[in-house]
């Protein structure tokens, strides 16, 4: 859907030179692009150029400022980075890159692999979206749209470095005409980390997009992405620095094909195909030839592949109503191997899993002078967990021409079990093929109001998570599985967003109040359990806020930003049983500047100097108990190019 805007809008919209990024339109919240004012869910759109100007280098940094999102990094740069969407679990968010789903089986995703340099925009759509996207879209959807080529040929290069041995570089090339455009970027981020040894990381990404319009009714698009990353960690599960050679690694390949054509004035046909391949694991061999006691070596490799085919039809019933119907087939394949070495002898495993999913869906969206509506239904038939149906209904209404715009939505979502939870045959974990999907139901109401030059968005949400899957080490029978759908939780809260562009000044403010509660702890027992009935979910702060200011001074700009994350519950896993702990609140202050030192012209490239300071107050804090986050850091960068992109 995100790739067909050129043909997805009637009349004047199709005549736009760059219809994929029509200003004010959202391409993720429905099967066809819609004006932001007509979307019933609370949506945030982040522009990549604005974030890069502030010195933001990773997508996770940007998402940490968005109301409703809690981003948690396990220590140093490059470490596993998770996201809790409105209090949901870390595997309850659908992640798309140029329309291609990139979650692992069962929904997990590591946000440390997403660099900012090739990003055009990020759309954050809140609320259950399984009626649109199927599994994993319980809390919401994050869609990363990469750069597009436009205008004459543009070439650029950048280099930046600074604290903690950071060295980043990137090159990009792109061009576009009315018929064809392309963009290619190559980027690498690397550093030494903040611990005394074995804490380096690197992340290399190559991304490309080509679009072609044979005529005014047809759009073809091909996207491709390759990523290679590694993260070295000397820490054990409790954060102690003990290992000199352990590291994780991952290679990812993403590809997407999208073709659409209007076969009549009101009927558009669209076909999509996507491919995602992940090869990654852990390498923790002996530290030295003398390392032969206990369990001294471990290797693992997960090879995961997802292929999706989708066909759909859009019927434009007049200028204001679009009805969409379609079908999807998805194939998942995974091979997991591991080898452990210990003084008691080696052990190994080699498991292969496959799963096929069929889906049919129907959606309708409409607009009128004072409001809009949307309704969607999706039916899944999965060869593992059977059938499942999800819905999504919402609308907007503006009672008065100059008054607030009201919006509301209700929906359901689900997440399929992981292959390991369903099919594992290991000694310590027997899978349960009868597992049901984890599911959610949620509703939200909100209003948007323009106050002079400022726009305020206020939203209240309420959601319940059911059939959450848990592991038990003591099943009722010796040959019974270890995984069951037993836990239940809820989250509710308020999100406030304010944007205020005023002349040369841009201001944005975000605040989230989040209340979570375990309604059924399942198998967990004791105060140190992960789920404790009546207690909040782990690592979800009740209060969180952000502020960002940009002041433009002609071709130059200066920026400042601040984040506040309140106290939250966690566990100290260095003890057995684990002990309940409270992570202290923290405040992060950053600043930056973008200075154009050489203007383009006369054959000269544009030259831009960037400055960035992070954690200026040198706050000591932890996002995960036992794993200290980076302190104060300074970075200096230089970009040279034939045009700003």
CSV table of N, CA and C in Angstrom, one decimal, residues 71-162:
chain,number,residue,atom,x,y,z
A,71,UNK,N,11.4,3.1,24.4
A,71,UNK,CA,12.6,2.5,23.8
A,71,UNK,C,13.6,2.1,24.8
A,72,UNK,N,14.0,0.8,24.8
A,72,UNK,CA,14.9,0.3,25.8
A,72,UNK,C,16.1,-0.4,25.1
A,73,UNK,N,17.3,0.2,25.4
A,73,UNK,CA,18.5,-0.4,24.9
A,73,UNK,C,19.3,-1.0,26.0
A,74,UNK,N,19.8,-2.2,25.7
A,74,UNK,CA,20.5,-3.0,26.8
A,74,UNK,C,21.9,-2.6,26.9
A,75,UNK,N,22.2,-1.3,27.2
A,75,UNK,CA,23.6,-0.9,27.5
A,75,UNK,C,24.2,-0.1,26.4
A,76,UNK,N,25.3,-0.5,25.8
A,76,UNK,CA,26.1,0.2,24.9
A,76,UNK,C,25.5,0.3,23.5
A,77,UNK,N,26.2,1.1,22.6
A,77,UNK,CA,25.7,1.2,21.2
A,77,UNK,C,25.8,-0.1,20.5
A,78,UNK,N,24.7,-0.4,19.8
A,78,UNK,CA,24.7,-1.7,19.0
A,78,UNK,C,24.0,-2.8,19.8
A,79,UNK,N,23.8,-2.6,21.1
A,79,UNK,CA,23.1,-3.7,21.8
A,79,UNK,C,21.7,-3.8,21.5
A,80,UNK,N,21.1,-5.0,21.9
A,80,UNK,CA,19.7,-5.2,21.6
A,80,UNK,C,18.8,-4.1,22.0
A,81,UNK,N,18.0,-3.6,21.1
A,81,UNK,CA,17.1,-2.4,21.5
A,81,UNK,C,15.7,-2.8,21.2
A,82,UNK,N,14.9,-2.7,22.2
A,82,UNK,CA,13.5,-3.1,22.2
A,82,UNK,C,12.6,-1.9,22.3
A,83,UNK,N,11.3,-2.1,22.0
A,83,UNK,CA,10.3,-1.0,22.0
A,83,UNK,C,9.0,-1.6,22.6
A,84,UNK,N,8.4,-0.8,23.5
A,84,UNK,CA,7.1,-1.2,24.1
A,84,UNK,C,6.1,-0.1,23.6
A,85,UNK,N,5.2,-0.5,22.8
A,85,UNK,CA,4.2,0.3,22.2
A,85,UNK,C,3.0,0.4,23.0
A,86,UNK,N,2.7,1.6,23.7
A,86,UNK,CA,1.6,1.7,24.6
A,86,UNK,C,1.5,0.6,25.6
A,87,UNK,N,2.6,0.2,26.1
A,87,UNK,CA,2.7,-0.8,27.2
A,87,UNK,C,2.7,-2.2,26.7
A,88,UNK,N,2.5,-2.5,25.4
A,88,UNK,CA,2.4,-3.8,25.0
A,88,UNK,C,3.8,-4.5,25.1
A,89,UNK,N,3.9,-5.8,24.8
A,89,UNK,CA,5.2,-6.5,24.8
A,89,UNK,C,6.1,-6.0,23.7
A,90,UNK,N,7.4,-6.4,23.8
A,90,UNK,CA,8.4,-5.9,22.8
A,90,UNK,C,8.2,-6.6,21.5
A,91,UNK,N,7.4,-7.7,21.4
A,91,UNK,CA,7.2,-8.3,20.1
A,91,UNK,C,5.8,-8.1,19.6
A,92,UNK,N,5.1,-7.0,20.0
A,92,UNK,CA,3.8,-6.7,19.7
A,92,UNK,C,3.7,-5.5,18.7
A,93,UNK,N,4.8,-5.2,18.0
A,93,UNK,CA,4.8,-4.0,17.1
A,93,UNK,C,5.1,-4.5,15.7
A,94,UNK,N,4.3,-4.2,14.7
A,94,UNK,CA,4.7,-4.6,13.3
A,94,UNK,C,5.6,-3.5,12.8
A,95,UNK,N,6.8,-4.0,12.2
A,95,UNK,CA,7.8,-3.1,11.7
A,95,UNK,C,7.9,-3.3,10.2
A,96,UNK,N,7.8,-2.3,9.4
A,96,UNK,CA,7.9,-2.3,7.9
A,96,UNK,C,9.0,-1.4,7.5
A,97,UNK,N,9.7,-1.9,6.5
A,97,UNK,CA,10.7,-1.0,5.8
A,97,UNK,C,10.3,-1.0,4.3
A,98,UNK,N,9.9,0.2,3.8
A,98,UNK,CA,9.3,0.3,2.5
A,98,UNK,C,8.2,-0.7,2.2
A,99,UNK,N,7.4,-0.9,3.2
A,99,UNK,CA,6.2,-1.8,3.0
A,99,UNK,C,6.5,-3.3,3.2
A,100,UNK,N,7.8,-3.7,3.5
A,100,UNK,CA,8.2,-5.1,3.7
A,100,UNK,C,8.2,-5.4,5.2
A,101,UNK,N,7.5,-6.4,5.7
A,101,UNK,CA,7.6,-6.7,7.1
A,101,UNK,C,8.9,-7.3,7.4
A,102,UNK,N,9.6,-6.9,8.5
A,102,UNK,CA,10.9,-7.3,8.9
A,102,UNK,C,11.0,-7.9,10.3
A,103,UNK,N,9.8,-8.2,10.9
A,103,UNK,CA,9.8,-8.9,12.2
A,103,UNK,C,10.3,-10.3,12.1
A,104,UNK,N,10.9,-10.8,13.1
A,104,UNK,CA,11.2,-12.3,13.2
A,104,UNK,C,9.9,-13.0,13.4
A,105,UNK,N,10.0,-14.4,13.3
A,105,UNK,CA,8.8,-15.1,13.5
A,105,UNK,C,8.4,-14.9,15.0
A,106,UNK,N,7.1,-14.7,15.2
A,106,UNK,CA,6.6,-14.4,16.6
A,106,UNK,C,6.7,-13.0,17.0
A,107,UNK,N,7.2,-12.1,16.0
A,107,UNK,CA,7.1,-10.6,16.3
A,107,UNK,C,8.3,-9.9,16.8
A,108,UNK,N,9.4,-10.6,17.2
A,108,UNK,CA,10.5,-9.8,17.8
A,108,UNK,C,11.2,-9.0,16.7
A,109,UNK,N,11.9,-7.9,17.1
A,109,UNK,CA,12.6,-7.1,16.2
A,109,UNK,C,13.6,-6.3,17.0
A,110,UNK,N,14.9,-6.2,16.5
A,110,UNK,CA,15.9,-5.5,17.2
A,110,UNK,C,16.1,-4.1,16.4
A,111,UNK,N,15.8,-3.0,17.1
A,111,UNK,CA,15.8,-1.7,16.5
A,111,UNK,C,17.2,-1.1,16.3
A,112,UNK,N,18.2,-1.8,16.9
A,112,UNK,CA,19.6,-1.3,16.8
A,112,UNK,C,20.1,-1.3,15.3
A,113,UNK,N,19.4,-2.1,14.5
A,113,UNK,CA,19.9,-2.3,13.1
A,113,UNK,C,19.4,-1.2,12.1
A,114,UNK,N,18.5,-0.2,12.6
A,114,UNK,CA,18.0,0.8,11.7
A,114,UNK,C,18.7,2.1,11.9
A,115,UNK,N,19.5,2.4,10.8
A,115,UNK,CA,20.2,3.7,10.8
A,115,UNK,C,19.3,4.8,10.2
A,116,UNK,N,19.6,6.1,10.5
A,116,UNK,CA,18.8,7.2,10.1
A,116,UNK,C,19.2,7.7,8.7
A,117,UNK,N,20.4,7.5,8.2
A,117,UNK,CA,20.9,8.2,7.1
A,117,UNK,C,20.1,7.9,5.8
A,118,UNK,N,19.5,6.8,5.6
A,118,UNK,CA,18.7,6.5,4.4
A,118,UNK,C,17.2,6.7,4.6
A,119,UNK,N,16.8,7.3,5.7
A,119,UNK,CA,15.3,7.4,6.0
A,119,UNK,C,14.7,8.7,5.4
A,120,UNK,N,13.6,8.5,4.7
A,120,UNK,CA,12.9,9.7,4.2
A,120,UNK,C,11.9,10.1,5.3
A,121,UNK,N,11.2,9.2,5.9
A,121,UNK,CA,10.2,9.5,6.9
A,121,UNK,C,9.9,8.2,7.7
A,122,UNK,N,9.3,8.4,8.9
A,122,UNK,CA,8.9,7.3,9.7
A,122,UNK,C,7.4,7.6,10.1
A,123,UNK,N,6.6,6.6,9.9
A,123,UNK,CA,5.2,6.8,10.3
A,123,UNK,C,4.9,5.8,11.4
A,124,UNK,N,4.3,6.4,12.5
A,124,UNK,CA,4.0,5.6,13.7
A,124,UNK,C,2.5,5.6,13.8
A,125,UNK,N,1.9,4.5,13.6
A,125,UNK,CA,0.4,4.3,13.7
A,125,UNK,C,0.1,3.6,15.0
A,126,UNK,N,-0.7,4.2,15.9
A,126,UNK,CA,-1.0,3.5,17.1
A,126,UNK,C,-2.2,2.7,17.1
A,127,UNK,N,-2.3,1.7,18.0
A,127,UNK,CA,-3.5,0.9,18.1
A,127,UNK,C,-3.4,-0.4,17.3
A,128,UNK,N,-4.2,-1.4,17.7
A,128,UNK,CA,-4.2,-2.7,16.9
A,128,UNK,C,-4.4,-2.5,15.5
A,129,UNK,N,-3.6,-3.1,14.6
A,129,UNK,CA,-3.7,-3.0,13.2
A,129,UNK,C,-3.6,-4.3,12.5
A,130,UNK,N,-4.0,-5.4,13.1
A,130,UNK,CA,-3.9,-6.7,12.5
A,130,UNK,C,-4.9,-6.8,11.4
A,131,UNK,N,-6.0,-6.0,11.4
A,131,UNK,CA,-7.0,-6.1,10.3
A,131,UNK,C,-6.3,-5.6,9.0
A,132,UNK,N,-5.2,-4.8,9.1
A,132,UNK,CA,-4.5,-4.4,8.0
A,132,UNK,C,-3.3,-5.2,7.7
A,133,UNK,N,-2.5,-5.6,8.8
A,133,UNK,CA,-1.2,-6.2,8.6
A,133,UNK,C,-1.1,-7.6,9.2
A,134,UNK,N,-2.1,-8.2,9.7
A,134,UNK,CA,-2.0,-9.5,10.3
A,134,UNK,C,-1.2,-9.6,11.6
A,135,UNK,N,-0.5,-10.7,11.7
A,135,UNK,CA,0.2,-10.9,13.0
A,135,UNK,C,1.2,-9.8,13.4
A,136,UNK,N,1.4,-9.7,14.7
A,136,UNK,CA,2.4,-8.8,15.3
A,136,UNK,C,1.9,-7.4,15.5
A,137,UNK,N,0.8,-6.9,14.8
A,137,UNK,CA,0.4,-5.5,14.9
A,137,UNK,C,-0.6,-5.4,16.1
A,138,UNK,N,-0.2,-5.7,17.3
A,138,UNK,CA,-1.0,-5.6,18.5
A,138,UNK,C,-1.0,-4.2,19.0
A,139,UNK,N,0.2,-3.7,19.3
A,139,UNK,CA,0.3,-2.3,19.8
A,139,UNK,C,0.2,-1.2,18.8
A,140,UNK,N,0.8,-1.5,17.6
A,140,UNK,CA,0.8,-0.5,16.5
A,140,UNK,C,1.7,-0.9,15.4
A,141,UNK,N,2.0,0.0,14.5
A,141,UNK,CA,2.9,-0.2,13.4
A,141,UNK,C,3.9,0.9,13.2
A,142,UNK,N,5.1,0.5,12.9
A,142,UNK,CA,6.2,1.5,12.6
A,142,UNK,C,6.6,1.2,11.2
A,143,UNK,N,6.5,2.2,10.4
A,143,UNK,CA,6.8,2.1,8.9
A,143,UNK,C,8.0,3.0,8.6
A,144,UNK,N,9.1,2.5,8.2
A,144,UNK,CA,10.3,3.3,7.8
A,144,UNK,C,10.3,3.3,6.3
A,145,UNK,N,10.1,4.6,5.8
A,145,UNK,CA,10.2,4.8,4.3
A,145,UNK,C,11.5,5.4,3.9
A,146,UNK,N,12.2,4.7,3.0
A,146,UNK,CA,13.6,5.2,2.7
A,146,UNK,C,13.5,6.3,1.6
A,147,UNK,N,14.7,6.9,1.3
A,147,UNK,CA,14.8,8.0,0.5
A,147,UNK,C,14.3,7.7,-1.0
A,148,UNK,N,13.8,8.7,-1.6
A,148,UNK,CA,13.4,8.7,-3.0
A,148,UNK,C,14.3,9.7,-3.8
A,149,UNK,N,14.5,9.3,-5.1
A,149,UNK,CA,15.2,10.2,-5.9
A,149,UNK,C,14.3,11.3,-6.5
A,150,UNK,N,14.7,12.5,-6.7
A,150,UNK,CA,13.9,13.5,-7.3
A,150,UNK,C,14.8,14.6,-7.9
A,151,UNK,N,14.4,15.1,-9.0
A,151,UNK,CA,15.2,16.2,-9.7
A,151,UNK,C,16.4,15.7,-10.3
A,152,UNK,N,17.3,16.6,-10.7
A,152,UNK,CA,18.6,16.3,-11.3
A,152,UNK,C,19.5,15.4,-10.4
A,153,UNK,N,20.5,14.7,-11.1
A,153,UNK,CA,21.3,13.8,-10.3
A,153,UNK,C,22.0,14.5,-9.1
A,154,UNK,N,21.8,13.9,-8.0
A,154,UNK,CA,22.4,14.4,-6.7
A,154,UNK,C,23.3,13.4,-6.1
A,155,UNK,N,24.5,13.8,-5.7
A,155,UNK,CA,25.5,12.9,-5.1
A,155,UNK,C,26.0,13.5,-3.8
A,156,UNK,N,26.1,12.7,-2.8
A,156,UNK,CA,26.5,13.2,-1.5
A,156,UNK,C,27.4,12.2,-0.7
A,157,UNK,N,28.2,12.8,0.2
A,157,UNK,CA,29.0,11.9,1.1
A,157,UNK,C,29.1,12.6,2.4
A,158,UNK,N,29.2,11.8,3.5
A,158,UNK,CA,29.3,12.4,4.8
A,158,UNK,C,30.2,11.5,5.6
A,159,UNK,N,30.8,12.2,6.7
A,159,UNK,CA,31.7,11.5,7.6
A,159,UNK,C,31.6,12.2,8.9
A,160,UNK,N,31.4,11.4,10.0
A,160,UNK,CA,31.3,11.9,11.3
A,160,UNK,C,32.0,11.0,12.3
A,161,UNK,N,32.4,11.6,13.4
A,161,UNK,CA,33.0,10.8,14.5
A,161,UNK,C,33.0,11.5,15.8
A,162,UNK,N,33.5,10.8,16.8
A,162,UNK,CA,33.5,11.5,18.1
A,162,UNK,C,33.7,10.5,19.3
